[in-house]
Amino acid sequence: MKTVLVVYDSRSGHTARIARRIRETIIAEGHQADMMHVLEADREGVDWNKYDLVICGAPVLYGVFRKQFLAFVNRWKAVLDAKPNSFFNVTVIARNPAKATPEGNVYCRKFLENNPWHPKDVKCFAGKVDYPNWSWIDAKLIQMIMKMTKGPTEMTAVIDYTDWEAVEDYARHWLTLEAQASRSGAAHEKPP
């Protein structure tokens, strides 16, 4: 049985929901899993020795990851590198299948190229358009971005682009690869 830590950053709650589904899937597969927001993990500390592997996730907001997430993964880079680890990002542009891969997702690529922490495994998930729950300024800015990317612009639109089955597959696949790597010493593969 593996013990997994899912550390996430979330602004409006959607990435937290994805992290929760990953945790629930890991538990349903017979493993133990904890979930912490990066601020909670930073302020309260993490017993890193308790975990066999760590999954970190964050949303892309206006083309960037929040400073608190970047600070966390870079502060704990050595600990993360010493364990099997994975990173997932959440962005509405991943609603386009060509932008739903680490290679096709410009934000994920920039993270991997420019960040000191280089996760062993990476996944991109499509996010959620939720105009009614965003502040007026966020809604207007995202509406402008959606116009440029041919996305929904109706200010009442709530569209969840997340493939929840893919989220569960990611959690199960990562556990399977980790079990194989533990037995054979093989390198990690990318999730489906």
Short mmCIF file of C-alpha atoms in Angstrom, two decimals:
data_model
loop_
_atom_site.label_atom_id
_atom_site.label_comp_id
_atom_site.label_asym_id
_atom_site.label_seq_id
_atom_site.Cartn_x
_atom_site.Cartn_y
_atom_site.Cartn_z
CA MET A 1 0.00 0.00 0.00
CA LYS A 2 1.27 3.46 -0.96
CA THR A 3 0.84 6.66 0.98
CA VAL A 4 0.33 9.66 -1.29
CA LEU A 5 0.32 13.39 -0.65
CA VAL A 6 -1.67 15.55 -3.06
CA VAL A 7 -0.56 19.17 -2.69
CA TYR A 8 -2.49 21.76 -4.67
CA ASP A 9 -3.04 25.43 -5.24
CA SER A 10 -6.51 26.67 -6.14
CA ARG A 11 -8.04 30.07 -6.54
CA SER A 12 -11.70 29.43 -7.23
CA GLY A 13 -11.90 25.83 -6.04
CA HIS A 14 -11.80 23.87 -9.29
CA THR A 15 -8.21 22.65 -8.91
CA ALA A 16 -9.08 21.66 -5.33
CA ARG A 17 -11.94 19.60 -6.73
CA ILE A 18 -9.55 17.85 -9.14
CA ALA A 19 -7.09 17.20 -6.30
CA ARG A 20 -9.93 15.77 -4.22
CA ARG A 21 -10.96 13.41 -7.04
CA ILE A 22 -7.34 12.23 -7.36
CA ARG A 23 -7.23 11.60 -3.59
CA GLU A 24 -10.57 9.78 -3.63
CA THR A 25 -9.43 7.58 -6.52
CA ILE A 26 -6.18 6.69 -4.75
CA ILE A 27 -8.13 5.72 -1.62
CA ALA A 28 -10.63 3.71 -3.69
CA GLU A 29 -7.66 1.80 -5.11
CA GLY A 30 -6.72 0.70 -1.59
CA HIS A 31 -4.00 3.24 -0.81
CA GLN A 32 -3.75 6.07 1.70
CA ALA A 33 -3.83 9.68 0.57
CA ASP A 34 -3.78 13.10 2.17
CA MET A 35 -4.54 16.40 0.50
CA MET A 36 -3.18 19.83 1.46
CA HIS A 37 -3.32 23.31 0.00
CA VAL A 38 0.20 24.70 -0.56
CA LEU A 39 -0.37 27.41 2.06
CA GLU A 40 -1.48 24.83 4.63
CA ALA A 41 1.52 22.64 3.82
CA ASP A 42 3.85 25.64 4.07
CA ARG A 43 2.44 27.01 7.31
CA GLU A 44 1.75 23.77 9.16
CA GLY A 45 4.57 21.72 7.68
CA VAL A 46 4.61 18.32 6.03
CA ASP A 47 5.93 15.07 7.46
CA TRP A 48 7.61 14.15 4.18
CA ASN A 49 8.78 10.79 5.55
CA LYS A 50 5.14 9.70 5.78
CA TYR A 51 4.66 9.76 1.98
CA ASP A 52 5.82 7.38 -0.72
CA LEU A 53 4.92 9.76 -3.52
CA VAL A 54 3.76 13.33 -4.01
CA ILE A 55 1.41 14.79 -6.60
CA CYS A 56 1.37 18.59 -6.99
CA GLY A 57 -1.28 20.51 -8.91
CA ALA A 58 -1.98 24.12 -9.78
CA PRO A 59 -4.15 26.23 -12.04
CA VAL A 60 -2.86 28.57 -14.68
CA LEU A 61 -4.27 32.06 -14.13
CA TYR A 62 -3.75 34.63 -16.87
CA GLY A 63 -0.94 32.55 -18.29
CA VAL A 64 1.02 32.04 -15.08
CA PHE A 65 1.14 29.88 -11.98
CA ARG A 66 0.66 31.66 -8.68
CA LYS A 67 3.77 32.67 -6.76
CA GLN A 68 2.75 30.66 -3.69
CA PHE A 69 2.74 27.42 -5.72
CA LEU A 70 6.07 28.16 -7.40
CA ALA A 71 7.63 29.11 -4.05
CA PHE A 72 6.39 25.88 -2.48
CA VAL A 73 7.66 23.46 -5.16
CA ASN A 74 10.97 25.26 -5.40
CA ARG A 75 11.45 25.44 -1.62
CA TRP A 76 10.84 21.69 -1.39
CA LYS A 77 12.56 20.76 -4.66
CA ALA A 78 15.13 18.46 -3.05
CA VAL A 79 12.45 16.59 -1.09
CA LEU A 80 10.22 16.28 -4.15
CA ASP A 81 13.13 15.10 -6.31
CA ALA A 82 13.95 12.38 -3.76
CA LYS A 83 10.45 10.89 -4.11
CA PRO A 84 8.37 9.72 -7.02
CA ASN A 85 6.44 12.85 -7.96
CA SER A 86 3.97 14.15 -10.47
CA PHE A 87 2.63 17.55 -11.49
CA PHE A 88 -0.72 18.45 -13.02
CA ASN A 89 -1.85 21.81 -14.27
CA VAL A 90 -5.37 23.05 -14.88
CA THR A 91 -6.20 25.52 -17.62
CA VAL A 92 -9.20 26.22 -19.81
CA ILE A 93 -7.02 26.20 -22.95
CA ALA A 94 -6.62 22.45 -22.41
CA ARG A 95 -10.23 22.11 -23.63
CA ASN A 96 -8.51 21.90 -27.02
CA PRO A 97 -7.00 18.38 -27.31
CA ALA A 98 -3.84 19.78 -28.94
CA LYS A 99 -3.28 21.92 -25.83
CA ALA A 100 -4.10 19.15 -23.34
CA THR A 101 -0.63 17.59 -23.41
CA PRO A 102 2.55 18.82 -21.71
CA GLU A 103 4.11 19.34 -25.15
CA GLY A 104 1.09 21.17 -26.58
CA ASN A 105 0.28 23.27 -23.53
CA VAL A 106 2.38 26.44 -23.67
CA TYR A 107 1.96 27.15 -19.94
CA CYS A 108 3.08 23.68 -18.96
CA ARG A 109 6.02 23.85 -21.36
CA LYS A 110 7.14 27.19 -19.91
CA PHE A 111 6.87 25.79 -16.39
CA LEU A 112 9.00 22.77 -17.31
CA GLU A 113 11.59 24.90 -19.15
CA ASN A 114 11.90 27.75 -16.64
CA ASN A 115 11.31 26.27 -13.23
CA PRO A 116 14.02 24.72 -11.02
CA TRP A 117 11.74 21.81 -10.05
CA HIS A 118 11.37 19.30 -12.87
CA PRO A 119 8.61 16.83 -12.04
CA LYS A 120 9.09 13.22 -13.03
CA ASP A 121 5.58 13.01 -14.46
CA VAL A 122 3.25 15.67 -15.92
CA LYS A 123 -0.43 15.92 -16.85
CA CYS A 124 -2.64 18.75 -18.16
CA PHE A 125 -6.35 18.99 -17.38
CA ALA A 126 -8.95 21.28 -18.87
CA GLY A 127 -10.46 23.67 -16.38
CA LYS A 128 -13.81 25.34 -15.91
CA VAL A 129 -15.41 28.52 -17.21
CA ASP A 130 -17.51 29.95 -14.39
CA TYR A 131 -18.40 33.56 -15.14
CA PRO A 132 -21.10 33.97 -12.41
CA ASN A 133 -18.65 33.03 -9.65
CA TRP A 134 -15.76 35.20 -10.80
CA SER A 135 -15.27 38.81 -9.81
CA TRP A 136 -16.40 41.36 -12.36
CA ILE A 137 -12.82 42.14 -13.43
CA ASP A 138 -11.86 38.45 -13.71
CA ALA A 139 -15.00 37.75 -15.74
CA LYS A 140 -14.24 40.62 -18.14
CA LEU A 141 -10.58 39.66 -18.55
CA ILE A 142 -11.40 36.00 -19.12
CA GLN A 143 -14.18 36.98 -21.51
CA MET A 144 -11.59 38.88 -23.56
CA ILE A 145 -9.30 35.83 -23.55
CA MET A 146 -12.22 33.60 -24.55
CA LYS A 147 -13.01 35.89 -27.50
CA MET A 148 -9.43 35.50 -28.72
CA THR A 149 -9.46 31.70 -28.25
CA LYS A 150 -13.00 31.16 -29.57
CA GLY A 151 -14.31 30.09 -26.18
CA PRO A 152 -17.59 30.88 -24.42
CA THR A 153 -18.19 34.58 -23.80
CA GLU A 154 -21.74 34.63 -22.40
CA MET A 155 -21.44 36.08 -18.89
CA THR A 156 -23.83 33.47 -17.49
CA ALA A 157 -21.83 30.52 -18.85
CA VAL A 158 -20.70 27.78 -16.49
CA ILE A 159 -18.91 25.06 -18.44
CA ASP A 160 -16.78 22.36 -16.84
CA TYR A 161 -14.33 21.11 -19.47
CA THR A 162 -12.59 18.71 -17.08
CA ASP A 163 -12.59 15.09 -18.18
CA TRP A 164 -13.26 13.51 -14.78
CA GLU A 165 -12.62 10.02 -16.07
CA ALA A 166 -9.17 11.19 -17.22
CA VAL A 167 -8.54 12.57 -13.71
CA GLU A 168 -9.32 9.17 -12.20
CA ASP A 169 -7.25 7.40 -14.88
CA TYR A 170 -4.32 9.70 -14.06
CA ALA A 171 -4.45 8.74 -10.37
CA ARG A 172 -4.73 5.00 -11.12
CA HIS A 173 -2.09 5.09 -13.85
CA TRP A 174 0.39 6.89 -11.60
CA LEU A 175 -0.09 4.27 -8.88
CA THR A 176 0.42 1.46 -11.42
CA LEU A 177 3.59 3.01 -12.82
CA GLU A 178 4.93 3.60 -9.34
CA ALA A 179 4.30 -0.03 -8.41
CA GLN A 180 6.08 -1.18 -11.58
CA ALA A 181 8.99 1.19 -10.98
CA SER A 182 9.35 0.02 -7.39
CA ARG A 183 9.57 -3.61 -8.50
CA SER A 184 11.83 -3.12 -11.50
CA GLY A 185 13.67 0.14 -10.79
CA ALA A 186 12.36 1.35 -14.16
CA ALA A 187 11.99 5.02 -15.06
CA HIS A 188 8.57 6.66 -14.84
CA GLU A 189 6.38 6.82 -17.91
CA LYS A 190 3.92 9.56 -18.75
CA PRO A 191 0.28 9.06 -17.77
CA PRO A 192 -2.41 8.61 -20.43
#
